[in-house]
Coordinates of N, CA and C and ligand atoms in Angstrom, one line a residue:
M1 N 16.6 -20.0 -20.3 CA 15.7 -19.1 -19.5 C 14.3 -19.2 -20.0
R2 N 13.4 -19.6 -19.1 CA 11.9 -19.7 -19.5 C 11.3 -18.3 -19.5
R3 N 10.6 -18.0 -20.5 CA 9.8 -16.7 -20.6 C 8.7 -16.8 -19.6
K4 N 8.5 -15.8 -18.8 CA 7.5 -15.8 -17.8 C 6.1 -15.6 -18.4
L5 N 5.1 -16.1 -17.6 CA 3.7 -16.0 -18.1 C 2.9 -15.6 -16.9
V6 N 2.0 -14.5 -17.1 CA 1.1 -14.1 -16.1 C -0.3 -14.1 -16.6
V7 N -1.2 -14.9 -15.9 CA -2.5 -15.1 -16.4 C -3.5 -14.6 -15.3
G8 N -4.4 -13.7 -15.7 CA -5.5 -13.3 -14.8 C -6.6 -14.3 -14.8
N9 N -7.0 -14.7 -13.6 CA -8.2 -15.6 -13.5 C -9.3 -14.7 -12.9
W10 N -10.2 -14.3 -13.7 CA -11.2 -13.3 -13.3 C -12.3 -13.9 -12.4
K11 N -12.3 -15.2 -12.3 CA -13.3 -15.9 -11.5 C -14.7 -15.4 -12.0
M12 N -15.7 -15.3 -11.1 CA -17.0 -14.9 -11.4 C -17.2 -13.4 -11.1
H13 N -16.4 -12.6 -11.8 CA -16.4 -11.1 -11.6 C -16.6 -10.5 -13.0
G14 N -17.1 -9.2 -12.9 CA -17.1 -8.4 -14.1 C -18.5 -8.3 -14.8
N15 N -18.5 -7.3 -15.7 CA -19.6 -7.2 -16.6 C -19.1 -6.6 -17.9
R16 N -19.9 -6.4 -18.9 CA -19.3 -6.0 -20.2 C -18.6 -4.7 -20.1
A17 N -19.1 -3.7 -19.3 CA -18.5 -2.4 -19.2 C -17.2 -2.5 -18.4
S18 N -17.2 -3.2 -17.3 CA -16.0 -3.2 -16.5 C -14.9 -4.1 -17.2
N19 N -15.3 -5.1 -17.9 CA -14.3 -5.9 -18.7 C -13.7 -5.1 -19.8
A20 N -14.5 -4.3 -20.5 CA -13.9 -3.5 -21.5 C -12.9 -2.5 -21.0
E21 N -13.2 -2.0 -19.8 CA -12.3 -1.0 -19.2 C -11.0 -1.7 -18.8
L22 N -11.2 -2.9 -18.2 CA -10.0 -3.7 -17.7 C -9.1 -4.1 -18.9
L23 N -9.7 -4.6 -19.9 CA -8.9 -5.0 -21.1 C -8.2 -3.8 -21.8
A24 N -8.9 -2.7 -21.8 CA -8.3 -1.5 -22.4 C -7.1 -1.0 -21.6
G25 N -7.2 -1.2 -20.3 CA -6.1 -0.8 -19.4 C -4.9 -1.7 -19.6
I26 N -5.1 -3.0 -19.9 CA -4.1 -4.0 -20.1 C -3.4 -3.7 -21.5
L27 N -4.3 -3.5 -22.5 CA -3.8 -3.3 -23.8 C -3.0 -2.0 -23.9
G28 N -3.4 -1.0 -23.2 CA -2.8 0.3 -23.2 C -1.4 0.3 -22.6
A29 N -1.1 -0.8 -21.8 CA 0.2 -0.8 -21.1 C 1.2 -1.6 -21.8
R30 N 0.8 -2.2 -23.0 CA 1.8 -2.9 -23.8 C 2.9 -2.0 -24.3
P31 N 4.0 -2.6 -24.6 CA 4.3 -4.1 -24.6 C 4.8 -4.6 -23.2
F32 N 4.6 -5.9 -23.1 CA 5.1 -6.6 -21.9 C 6.3 -7.5 -22.3
A33 N 7.1 -7.7 -21.3 CA 8.3 -8.5 -21.5 C 8.0 -10.0 -21.2
C34 N 6.8 -10.3 -20.7 CA 6.4 -11.6 -20.4 C 5.1 -12.0 -21.2
D35 N 4.8 -13.2 -21.3 CA 3.5 -13.6 -21.9 C 2.4 -13.2 -20.9
V36 N 1.3 -12.8 -21.5 CA 0.1 -12.3 -20.6 C -1.2 -12.9 -21.2
G37 N -2.0 -13.4 -20.2 CA -3.3 -13.9 -20.6 C -4.4 -13.6 -19.6
V38 N -5.6 -13.7 -20.1 CA -6.8 -13.5 -19.1 C -7.7 -14.7 -19.3
C39 N -8.2 -15.3 -18.2 CA -9.2 -16.4 -18.3 C -10.4 -15.8 -17.7
V40 N -11.4 -15.7 -18.6 CA -12.7 -14.9 -18.3 C -13.8 -15.9 -18.1
P41 N -14.9 -15.4 -17.6 CA -16.2 -16.2 -17.5 C -16.6 -16.6 -19.0
F42 N -17.2 -17.8 -19.1 CA -17.5 -18.3 -20.5 C -18.3 -17.3 -21.3
V43 N -19.2 -16.6 -20.6 CA -20.1 -15.7 -21.4 C -19.4 -14.5 -22.0
Y44 N -18.2 -14.2 -21.4 CA -17.4 -13.1 -21.9 C -16.3 -13.5 -22.9
V45 N -16.2 -14.8 -23.2 CA -15.1 -15.2 -24.0 C -15.2 -14.5 -25.4
A46 N -16.4 -14.4 -26.0 CA -16.5 -13.9 -27.3 C -16.1 -12.4 -27.3
D47 N -16.6 -11.6 -26.4 CA -16.3 -10.2 -26.3 C -14.8 -10.1 -26.2
T48 N -14.2 -10.9 -25.3 CA -12.7 -10.8 -25.0 C -12.0 -11.1 -26.3
A49 N -12.4 -12.1 -27.0 CA -11.7 -12.4 -28.3 C -11.7 -11.3 -29.2
V50 N -12.8 -10.5 -29.3 CA -12.9 -9.3 -30.2 C -11.9 -8.3 -29.7
S51 N -11.9 -8.0 -28.4 CA -11.1 -7.0 -27.8 C -9.6 -7.3 -28.0
L52 N -9.2 -8.5 -27.9 CA -7.8 -8.9 -27.9 C -7.3 -9.4 -29.2
A53 N -8.2 -9.5 -30.2 CA -7.8 -10.2 -31.4 C -6.6 -9.7 -32.1
T54 N -6.3 -8.4 -32.1 CA -5.2 -7.9 -32.8 C -4.0 -7.7 -31.9
S55 N -4.1 -8.2 -30.7 CA -2.9 -8.0 -29.7 C -2.3 -9.4 -29.5
E56 N -1.2 -9.4 -28.7 CA -0.5 -10.6 -28.4 C -1.0 -11.1 -27.0
I57 N -1.9 -10.4 -26.4 CA -2.5 -10.9 -25.1 C -3.4 -12.1 -25.4
R58 N -3.3 -13.1 -24.6 CA -4.0 -14.4 -24.9 C -5.2 -14.4 -24.0
W59 N -6.2 -15.2 -24.4 CA -7.4 -15.4 -23.5 C -7.7 -16.9 -23.4
G60 N -8.6 -17.1 -22.4 CA -9.0 -18.5 -22.2 C -10.2 -18.5 -21.2
A61 N -10.5 -19.7 -20.8 CA -11.7 -20.0 -19.9 C -11.2 -20.5 -18.6
Q62 N -12.1 -20.6 -17.7 CA -11.7 -21.0 -16.3 C -12.0 -22.5 -16.1
D63 N -12.6 -23.2 -17.1 CA -13.0 -24.6 -16.9 C -13.2 -25.1 -18.4
V64 N -13.4 -26.3 -18.5 CA -13.7 -26.9 -19.8 C -14.3 -28.3 -19.6
S65 N -15.2 -28.7 -20.4 CA -15.8 -30.0 -20.2 C -14.8 -31.1 -20.6
A66 N -14.9 -32.2 -20.0 CA -14.1 -33.4 -20.3 C -14.7 -34.1 -21.5
Q67 N -16.0 -33.8 -21.8 CA -16.7 -34.5 -22.9 C -16.5 -33.8 -24.2
E68 N -16.6 -34.5 -25.3 CA -16.4 -33.9 -26.6 C -17.6 -33.1 -27.0
Q69 N -18.8 -33.7 -27.0 CA -20.1 -33.0 -27.3 C -21.2 -33.9 -26.8
G70 N -22.4 -33.4 -26.9 CA -23.6 -34.3 -26.5 C -24.5 -33.7 -25.5
A71 N -25.2 -34.6 -24.9 CA -26.3 -34.1 -23.9 C -25.6 -33.9 -22.5
F72 N -24.9 -32.8 -22.4 CA -24.3 -32.4 -21.2 C -24.6 -31.0 -20.9
T73 N -25.9 -30.8 -20.4 CA -26.4 -29.5 -20.2 C -25.5 -28.6 -19.3
G74 N -25.3 -27.4 -19.8 CA -24.5 -26.5 -19.0 C -23.0 -26.6 -19.3
E75 N -22.5 -27.6 -20.0 CA -21.1 -27.8 -20.2 C -20.6 -27.0 -21.4
V76 N -19.4 -26.7 -21.5 CA -18.8 -26.0 -22.6 C -17.6 -26.8 -23.1
S77 N -17.5 -27.1 -24.3 CA -16.5 -28.1 -24.8 C -15.2 -27.3 -25.2
A78 N -14.2 -28.1 -25.3 CA -12.9 -27.5 -25.7 C -12.9 -27.0 -27.2
A79 N -13.7 -27.7 -28.0 CA -13.8 -27.3 -29.4 C -14.5 -25.9 -29.5
M80 N -15.5 -25.7 -28.6 CA -16.2 -24.4 -28.6 C -15.2 -23.3 -28.2
L81 N -14.4 -23.6 -27.2 CA -13.5 -22.6 -26.7 C -12.4 -22.3 -27.8
R82 N -12.0 -23.3 -28.4 CA -11.0 -23.1 -29.4 C -11.5 -22.3 -30.6
E83 N -12.8 -22.6 -30.9 CA -13.4 -21.8 -32.0 C -13.4 -20.3 -31.7
L84 N -13.5 -20.0 -30.5 CA -13.4 -18.6 -30.1 C -12.0 -18.1 -29.8
G85 N -11.1 -18.8 -30.2 CA -9.7 -18.4 -30.2 C -9.0 -18.5 -28.8
C86 N -9.6 -19.3 -27.9 CA -9.0 -19.4 -26.6 C -7.6 -20.1 -26.7
R87 N -6.7 -19.7 -25.9 CA -5.4 -20.3 -25.9 C -5.4 -21.2 -24.6
Y88 N -6.0 -20.8 -23.5 CA -5.9 -21.5 -22.3 C -7.3 -22.0 -21.8
A89 N -7.2 -23.1 -21.0 CA -8.4 -23.5 -20.1 C -7.8 -23.9 -18.8
I90 N -8.2 -23.2 -17.8 CA -7.8 -23.6 -16.4 C -8.6 -24.9 -16.1
V91 N -7.9 -25.8 -15.5 CA -8.6 -27.0 -15.0 C -8.1 -27.3 -13.6
G92 N -9.0 -27.9 -12.8 CA -8.7 -28.3 -11.5 C -8.4 -27.2 -10.5
H93 N -9.0 -26.0 -10.8 CA -8.9 -24.9 -9.8 C -9.5 -25.4 -8.5
S94 N -8.9 -25.0 -7.4 CA -9.3 -25.6 -6.1 C -10.8 -25.2 -5.8
E95 N -11.2 -24.1 -6.4 CA -12.6 -23.7 -6.1 C -13.6 -24.7 -6.9
R96 N -13.1 -25.3 -8.0 CA -13.9 -26.3 -8.6 C -13.8 -27.6 -7.9
R97 N -12.6 -27.9 -7.5 CA -12.4 -29.2 -6.7 C -13.3 -29.1 -5.5
A98 N -13.3 -28.0 -4.8 CA -14.1 -27.9 -3.5 C -15.6 -27.7 -3.7
H99 N -16.0 -26.9 -4.6 CA -17.4 -26.6 -4.7 C -18.1 -27.4 -5.8
H100 N -17.4 -28.1 -6.6 CA -18.0 -28.9 -7.7 C -17.6 -30.3 -7.6
A101 N -16.9 -30.6 -6.5 CA -16.5 -32.0 -6.3 C -15.7 -32.6 -7.4
E102 N -14.8 -31.8 -8.0 CA -14.0 -32.3 -9.1 C -12.8 -33.1 -8.6
G103 N -12.7 -34.3 -9.0 CA -11.6 -35.2 -8.5 C -10.4 -35.2 -9.5
D104 N -9.4 -35.9 -9.1 CA -8.1 -35.9 -9.9 C -8.4 -36.5 -11.3
Q105 N -9.2 -37.5 -11.4 CA -9.4 -38.1 -12.7 C -10.2 -37.2 -13.6
L106 N -11.2 -36.5 -13.1 CA -12.0 -35.6 -13.9 C -11.1 -34.5 -14.4
V107 N -10.3 -34.0 -13.5 CA -9.4 -32.9 -13.9 C -8.4 -33.3 -15.0
A108 N -7.9 -34.5 -14.8 CA -7.0 -35.1 -15.9 C -7.8 -35.2 -17.2
D109 N -9.0 -35.7 -17.2 CA -9.8 -35.8 -18.4 C -10.0 -34.5 -19.0
K110 N -10.3 -33.5 -18.2 CA -10.5 -32.1 -18.8 C -9.2 -31.6 -19.4
A111 N -8.1 -31.8 -18.8 CA -6.8 -31.4 -19.3 C -6.6 -32.1 -20.7
K112 N -6.9 -33.3 -20.8 CA -6.7 -34.1 -22.0 C -7.7 -33.6 -23.1
A113 N -8.9 -33.3 -22.7 CA -9.9 -32.7 -23.7 C -9.4 -31.4 -24.2
A114 N -8.9 -30.6 -23.3 CA -8.3 -29.2 -23.7 C -7.2 -29.4 -24.7
L115 N -6.3 -30.2 -24.4 CA -5.1 -30.4 -25.2 C -5.5 -31.0 -26.6
G116 N -6.5 -31.8 -26.6 CA -6.9 -32.5 -27.8 C -7.5 -31.5 -28.8
H117 N -7.8 -30.3 -28.3 CA -8.4 -29.2 -29.2 C -7.4 -28.0 -29.3
G118 N -6.2 -28.2 -29.0 CA -5.2 -27.1 -29.2 C -5.2 -26.1 -28.1
L119 N -5.9 -26.4 -27.0 CA -5.9 -25.4 -25.8 C -4.8 -25.9 -24.9
T120 N -4.1 -24.9 -24.3 CA -3.1 -25.3 -23.2 C -3.9 -25.3 -21.9
P121 N -3.9 -26.5 -21.3 CA -4.5 -26.6 -20.0 C -3.6 -26.0 -18.9
I122 N -4.2 -25.1 -18.1 CA -3.4 -24.6 -16.9 C -3.9 -25.5 -15.7
V123 N -3.1 -26.4 -15.3 CA -3.6 -27.4 -14.4 C -3.2 -27.0 -12.9
C124 N -4.2 -26.7 -12.1 CA -4.0 -26.2 -10.8 C -3.9 -27.4 -9.8
V125 N -2.9 -27.3 -8.9 CA -2.7 -28.2 -7.8 C -2.4 -27.4 -6.6
G126 N -2.7 -28.0 -5.4 CA -2.4 -27.2 -4.2 C -3.1 -27.9 -3.0
E127 N -2.5 -27.7 -1.9 CA -2.9 -28.3 -0.6 C -3.7 -27.4 0.2
T128 N -4.6 -27.9 1.1 CA -5.3 -27.1 2.0 C -4.4 -26.8 3.2
L129 N -4.9 -25.9 4.1 CA -4.1 -25.6 5.3 C -3.9 -26.8 6.1
E130 N -5.0 -27.6 6.3 CA -5.0 -28.8 7.1 C -4.0 -29.8 6.6
Q131 N -4.0 -29.9 5.2 CA -3.0 -30.9 4.6 C -1.6 -30.4 4.9
R132 N -1.4 -29.1 4.7 CA 0.0 -28.5 4.9 C 0.4 -28.8 6.4
E133 N -0.5 -28.5 7.3 CA -0.1 -28.6 8.7 C 0.1 -30.1 9.1
A134 N -0.5 -31.0 8.3 CA -0.3 -32.4 8.6 C 0.9 -33.0 7.8
G135 N 1.7 -32.1 7.1 CA 2.9 -32.5 6.4 C 2.6 -33.2 5.1
Q136 N 1.4 -33.0 4.6 CA 1.0 -33.7 3.4 C 1.2 -33.0 2.0
T137 N 1.7 -31.8 2.1 CA 1.8 -31.0 0.9 C 2.3 -31.7 -0.3
E138 N 3.5 -32.3 -0.2 CA 4.1 -33.0 -1.3 C 3.2 -34.1 -1.8
V139 N 2.7 -34.9 -0.9 CA 1.9 -36.0 -1.3 C 0.7 -35.6 -2.1
V140 N 0.1 -34.5 -1.6 CA -1.2 -34.1 -2.3 C -0.9 -33.5 -3.6
V141 N 0.1 -32.6 -3.8 CA 0.3 -32.0 -5.1 C 0.8 -33.0 -6.1
K142 N 1.6 -34.0 -5.6 CA 2.2 -35.0 -6.5 C 1.0 -35.9 -7.0
R143 N 0.1 -36.2 -6.1 CA -1.0 -37.0 -6.5 C -1.9 -36.3 -7.6
Q144 N -2.1 -35.0 -7.3 CA -2.9 -34.3 -8.2 C -2.3 -34.2 -9.6
L145 N -1.0 -33.9 -9.6 CA -0.3 -33.8 -10.9 C -0.1 -35.1 -11.6
S146 N 0.1 -36.1 -10.8 CA 0.3 -37.4 -11.4 C -0.8 -37.9 -12.2
A147 N -2.0 -37.6 -11.8 CA -3.2 -38.0 -12.6 C -3.2 -37.4 -14.0
V148 N -2.8 -36.1 -14.0 CA -2.8 -35.4 -15.3 C -1.6 -35.9 -16.2
I149 N -0.5 -36.1 -15.6 CA 0.7 -36.6 -16.3 C 0.3 -37.9 -17.0
H150 N -0.3 -38.8 -16.2 CA -0.7 -40.1 -16.7 C -1.7 -40.0 -17.9
A151 N -2.7 -39.1 -17.7 CA -3.7 -38.9 -18.8 C -3.1 -38.3 -20.0
L152 N -2.2 -37.4 -19.9 CA -1.6 -36.7 -21.1 C -0.5 -37.5 -21.8
G153 N 0.1 -38.4 -21.1 CA 1.1 -39.3 -21.7 C 2.2 -38.5 -22.3
H154 N 2.5 -38.7 -23.6 CA 3.7 -38.1 -24.2 C 3.4 -36.6 -24.5
C155 N 2.2 -36.1 -24.2 CA 1.9 -34.7 -24.4 C 2.0 -33.9 -23.1
A156 N 2.4 -34.6 -22.0 CA 2.4 -33.9 -20.7 C 3.2 -32.6 -20.7
G157 N 4.2 -32.6 -21.6 CA 5.1 -31.4 -21.6 C 4.4 -30.2 -22.1
E158 N 3.2 -30.3 -22.6 CA 2.4 -29.2 -23.2 C 1.5 -28.4 -22.2
M159 N 1.4 -29.0 -21.0 CA 0.5 -28.3 -20.1 C 1.3 -27.2 -19.3
V160 N 0.6 -26.3 -18.8 CA 1.1 -25.3 -17.8 C 0.6 -25.8 -16.4
V161 N 1.5 -25.8 -15.5 CA 1.1 -26.2 -14.1 C 1.0 -24.9 -13.3
A162 N 0.0 -24.9 -12.4 CA -0.1 -23.8 -11.4 C -0.2 -24.3 -10.0
Y163 N 0.8 -23.9 -9.2 CA 0.7 -24.3 -7.8 C -0.1 -23.2 -7.1
E164 N -1.2 -23.6 -6.5 CA -2.0 -22.7 -5.8 C -2.4 -23.2 -4.4
P165 N -1.6 -22.9 -3.4 CA -2.0 -23.4 -2.1 C -3.3 -22.9 -1.7
V166 N -4.2 -23.7 -1.3 CA -5.6 -23.3 -1.1 C -5.7 -22.3 0.0
W167 N -4.8 -22.4 1.0 CA -4.8 -21.4 2.1 C -4.3 -20.0 1.7
A168 N -3.8 -19.9 0.5 CA -3.3 -18.6 0.1 C -4.2 -17.9 -0.9
I169 N -5.3 -18.6 -1.3 CA -6.2 -18.1 -2.3 C -7.2 -17.1 -1.7
G170 N -7.2 -15.9 -2.1 CA -8.2 -14.9 -1.7 C -8.1 -14.6 -0.2
T171 N -7.0 -15.0 0.4 CA -6.8 -14.7 1.9 C -5.9 -13.6 2.2
G172 N -5.1 -13.2 1.2 CA -4.1 -12.2 1.5 C -2.9 -12.8 2.2
R173 N -3.0 -14.1 2.4 CA -1.9 -14.8 3.1 C -1.1 -15.6 2.0
T174 N -0.1 -14.9 1.4 CA 0.7 -15.5 0.3 C 1.7 -16.5 0.9
A175 N 2.0 -17.5 0.1 CA 3.1 -18.4 0.5 C 4.4 -17.5 0.4
T176 N 5.3 -17.8 1.3 CA 6.6 -17.0 1.1 C 7.3 -17.5 -0.2
P177 N 8.1 -16.7 -0.7 CA 8.8 -17.2 -1.9 C 9.5 -18.5 -1.7
E178 N 10.1 -18.7 -0.5 CA 10.8 -20.0 -0.2 C 9.8 -21.2 -0.2
Q179 N 8.6 -20.9 0.5 CA 7.6 -22.0 0.6 C 7.2 -22.4 -0.8
A180 N 6.9 -21.4 -1.6 CA 6.4 -21.6 -3.0 C 7.5 -22.4 -3.8
Q181 N 8.7 -21.8 -3.8 CA 9.8 -22.4 -4.5 C 10.0 -23.9 -4.2
A182 N 9.9 -24.2 -2.9 CA 10.1 -25.6 -2.4 C 9.1 -26.5 -3.1
V183 N 7.8 -26.1 -3.2 CA 6.8 -27.0 -3.9 C 7.1 -27.0 -5.4
H184 N 7.4 -25.8 -5.9 CA 7.7 -25.8 -7.4 C 8.8 -26.7 -7.8
A185 N 9.8 -26.8 -6.9 CA 10.9 -27.7 -7.2 C 10.5 -29.2 -7.2
V186 N 9.6 -29.5 -6.3 CA 9.0 -30.8 -6.2 C 8.3 -31.1 -7.5
L187 N 7.5 -30.2 -7.9 CA 6.7 -30.4 -9.1 C 7.6 -30.5 -10.3
R188 N 8.6 -29.7 -10.4 CA 9.6 -29.7 -11.5 C 10.2 -31.1 -11.6
A189 N 10.6 -31.6 -10.4 CA 11.3 -32.9 -10.4 C 10.3 -34.0 -10.9
Q190 N 9.1 -33.9 -10.5 CA 8.1 -34.9 -10.9 C 7.9 -34.8 -12.4
L191 N 7.9 -33.6 -13.0 CA 7.8 -33.4 -14.4 C 9.0 -34.0 -15.1
R192 N 10.2 -33.8 -14.5 CA 11.4 -34.3 -15.2 C 11.3 -35.8 -15.3
A193 N 10.7 -36.4 -14.3 CA 10.7 -37.9 -14.4 C 9.7 -38.3 -15.5
A194 N 8.8 -37.4 -15.9 CA 7.8 -37.8 -16.8 C 8.0 -37.3 -18.3
T195 N 8.7 -36.2 -18.4 CA 8.9 -35.7 -19.8 C 10.2 -35.0 -19.9
S196 N 10.8 -35.1 -21.1 CA 12.0 -34.4 -21.4 C 11.9 -32.9 -21.5
Q197 N 10.6 -32.5 -21.6 CA 10.3 -31.0 -21.7 C 10.2 -30.3 -20.4
A198 N 10.4 -31.0 -19.3 CA 10.2 -30.4 -18.0 C 10.9 -29.0 -17.8
D199 N 12.1 -28.9 -18.3 CA 12.8 -27.7 -18.1 C 12.3 -26.5 -18.9
T200 N 11.5 -26.7 -19.9 CA 10.9 -25.6 -20.6 C 9.5 -25.4 -20.2
M201 N 8.9 -26.2 -19.4 CA 7.5 -26.1 -19.0 C 7.4 -24.9 -17.9
K202 N 6.2 -24.3 -18.0 CA 6.0 -23.3 -17.0 C 5.2 -23.8 -15.8
I203 N 5.7 -23.4 -14.6 CA 5.0 -23.7 -13.4 C 4.7 -22.3 -12.7
L204 N 3.4 -22.0 -12.7 CA 3.0 -20.7 -12.2 C 2.6 -20.8 -10.7
Y205 N 2.8 -19.7 -10.0 CA 2.3 -19.6 -8.6 C 1.0 -18.8 -8.5
G206 N 0.1 -19.3 -7.8 CA -1.1 -18.5 -7.5 C -1.5 -18.5 -6.1
G207 N -2.1 -17.4 -5.6 CA -2.5 -17.3 -4.2 C -2.0 -16.0 -3.6
S208 N -2.9 -15.0 -3.7 CA -2.7 -13.7 -3.2 C -1.4 -13.0 -3.7
V209 N -1.2 -13.2 -5.0 CA -0.1 -12.5 -5.7 C -0.6 -11.0 -5.9
K210 N 0.2 -10.1 -5.4 CA -0.1 -8.7 -5.4 C 1.1 -7.9 -6.0
P211 N 0.8 -6.6 -6.4 CA 1.9 -5.8 -6.9 C 3.1 -5.8 -6.0
D212 N 2.9 -5.9 -4.7 CA 4.1 -5.7 -3.8 C 4.8 -7.0 -3.4
N213 N 4.3 -8.2 -3.8 CA 5.0 -9.4 -3.6 C 5.4 -10.2 -4.8
A214 N 4.9 -9.7 -6.0 CA 5.1 -10.5 -7.2 C 6.6 -10.7 -7.6
A215 N 7.3 -9.6 -7.5 CA 8.7 -9.7 -7.9 C 9.5 -10.7 -7.1
R216 N 9.3 -10.8 -5.8 CA 10.1 -11.7 -5.0 C 9.7 -13.2 -5.3
L217 N 8.4 -13.4 -5.6 CA 7.9 -14.7 -6.0 C 8.5 -15.1 -7.3
F218 N 8.4 -14.2 -8.3 CA 8.9 -14.5 -9.7 C 10.4 -14.6 -9.8
A219 N 11.1 -14.2 -8.7 CA 12.6 -14.3 -8.8 C 13.0 -15.7 -8.4
Q220 N 12.1 -16.5 -7.9 CA 12.5 -17.9 -7.5 C 12.8 -18.8 -8.8
A221 N 13.7 -19.7 -8.6 CA 14.2 -20.5 -9.8 C 13.1 -21.2 -10.6
D222 N 12.2 -21.7 -9.8 CA 11.2 -22.6 -10.5 C 9.8 -21.9 -10.6
I223 N 9.7 -20.7 -10.3 CA 8.4 -19.9 -10.4 C 8.5 -19.2 -11.8
D224 N 7.6 -19.6 -12.7 CA 7.7 -19.0 -14.0 C 6.6 -18.0 -14.3
G225 N 6.0 -17.5 -13.3 CA 5.0 -16.5 -13.5 C 3.8 -16.8 -12.5
G226 N 2.7 -16.2 -12.8 CA 1.6 -16.3 -11.8 C 0.2 -16.4 -12.4
L227 N -0.6 -17.0 -11.6 CA -2.1 -17.1 -11.9 C -2.7 -16.2 -10.8
I228 N -3.3 -15.1 -11.3 CA -3.7 -14.0 -10.5 C -5.2 -13.9 -10.3
G229 N -5.7 -13.8 -9.1 CA -7.1 -13.7 -8.9 C -7.5 -12.3 -8.7
G230 N -7.7 -11.9 -7.4 CA -8.2 -10.5 -7.1 C -7.4 -9.4 -7.8
A231 N -6.1 -9.5 -7.8 CA -5.3 -8.4 -8.3 C -5.4 -8.3 -9.9
A232 N -6.1 -9.3 -10.5 CA -6.2 -9.3 -12.0 C -7.4 -8.5 -12.4
L233 N -8.2 -8.0 -11.4 CA -9.4 -7.3 -11.7 C -9.2 -5.8 -11.8
K234 N -8.0 -5.3 -11.4 CA -7.7 -3.9 -11.5 C -6.5 -3.8 -12.5
A235 N -6.7 -3.1 -13.6 CA -5.7 -3.0 -14.6 C -4.3 -2.6 -14.1
S236 N -4.3 -1.6 -13.2 CA -3.0 -1.1 -12.8 C -2.3 -2.1 -11.9
D237 N -3.0 -2.9 -11.1 CA -2.4 -3.9 -10.3 C -1.9 -5.0 -11.2
F238 N -2.7 -5.5 -12.1 CA -2.4 -6.6 -13.0 C -1.2 -6.2 -13.8
V239 N -1.2 -5.0 -14.4 CA 0.0 -4.5 -15.2 C 1.2 -4.5 -14.3
T240 N 1.1 -4.0 -13.1 CA 2.3 -4.0 -12.3 C 2.9 -5.4 -12.0
I241 N 2.0 -6.3 -11.9 CA 2.4 -7.7 -11.7 C 3.1 -8.3 -12.9
C242 N 2.5 -7.9 -14.1 CA 3.1 -8.4 -15.4 C 4.5 -7.8 -15.5
R243 N 4.6 -6.5 -15.1 CA 6.0 -5.9 -15.2 C 7.0 -6.6 -14.3
A244 N 6.5 -7.0 -13.1 CA 7.4 -7.7 -12.2 C 7.9 -9.0 -12.8
A245 N 7.1 -9.6 -13.7 CA 7.6 -10.8 -14.4 C 8.5 -10.6 -15.5
G246 N 8.6 -9.3 -16.0 CA 9.4 -9.0 -17.1 C 10.8 -8.9 -16.8
Ligands
13P1 P1 -6.1 -14.6 -5.5 O1 -5.0 -14.0 -6.3 O2 -7.4 -13.8 -5.4 O3 -5.6 -15.1 -4.1 O4 -6.6 -15.9 -6.3 C1 -5.7 -16.8 -6.8 C2 -6.3 -17.8 -7.7 O5 -7.2 -18.5 -7.3 C3 -6.0 -17.7 -9.1 O6 -6.5 -18.8 -9.8

């Protein structure tokens, strides 16, 4: 039985006061029966590290540079994140693929850089509505995951995968548990072909996970938890989702 994992992706939200309140709400609800993490804006990683230092709640960033160090203005390296105690770095989120033109190879390089410094990359894959309607869902997610599997080689088993259908993100239109499970099964099969660790790897679902739909999603055989956007910004909602994973 895989232990479930629920990670909040705060995206570009929050301020010091609201973050402190949110983290206090999460800390106050412990213990959880699943693993819990928050991926915060870069500038709040240090504060978050202080707030969560003595807890088992994990923290991370929403992106990471593929580069080690050097003249890369605006970039943040995996080593820097690790120094601040980050456990996770999200890579390949659809918002970065769409708004920052990140392609499969760059996402794979970022995952590799993260892993190289002891961070667990949370690798996001997912199809657009247009791709789904054209029957391309499998092809798209397999292509996205394949680039990362190839880059990580024998370490592929160490990543966390997140299936996030683009059409379900921030739209309130969740994939049905069956739709999500079908894609998760495809991803699990692809991982099995690549690594002997596939059955212990976590595949998260993301896209309009809310307190009222989380339990049904998490009950699916290959859904090992969630990557939560909007509902991760309110402690009571996020905590309810974490409980649904327990
Ligand atoms: P929402 O939960 O707001 O749909 O966002 C999902 C997401 O993008 C998490 O990374």
